[in-house]
């Protein structure tokens, strides 16, 4: 497993950057950079960003392997949770659409029933009128 220091040293070596040049860019001594690269001293977040920019290395690649793994796992969990919520949301939309379709169908059935009732009432009124007029 590669640590912060090892990752910084590797990035520096990959870009053929001398330790003294990176130290100067970070405004620290070469000895301080050596301590960072040997994991005897922690690097600040600001300096880590400066190392990434100076070496043209993504910050993620400068993080220790275990941190990268944790971040990747966290990202996977976030995506998985998002997908699950997306699926649940989509399922709920389908359920609501089915409910609306069912309600529209029931509305039409009730309207038809009311029309039949109204026709029956009119029919009974006409029969009543005929019986009372004769």
CSV table of N, CA, C and O in Angstrom, one decimal, residues 19 22 45 92 134:
chain,number,residue,atom,x,y,z
A,19,UNK,N,13.5,17.1,-6.1
A,19,UNK,CA,12.9,17.4,-4.8
A,19,UNK,C,13.0,18.9,-4.4
A,19,UNK,O,12.1,19.5,-3.9
A,22,UNK,N,10.4,21.0,-6.3
A,22,UNK,CA,9.0,20.9,-5.7
A,22,UNK,C,9.0,21.6,-4.3
A,22,UNK,O,8.0,22.3,-4.0
A,45,UNK,N,-3.4,20.1,3.3
A,45,UNK,CA,-4.3,20.0,2.1
A,45,UNK,C,-4.0,21.0,1.0
A,45,UNK,O,-3.9,20.6,-0.2
A,92,UNK,N,-43.0,4.2,-7.8
A,92,UNK,CA,-44.2,4.9,-7.3
A,92,UNK,C,-44.9,5.7,-8.4
A,92,UNK,O,-46.1,5.8,-8.3
A,134,UNK,N,-104.8,9.6,-18.0
A,134,UNK,CA,-105.8,8.7,-18.6
A,134,UNK,C,-106.8,8.3,-17.6
A,134,UNK,O,-107.0,8.0,-16.6
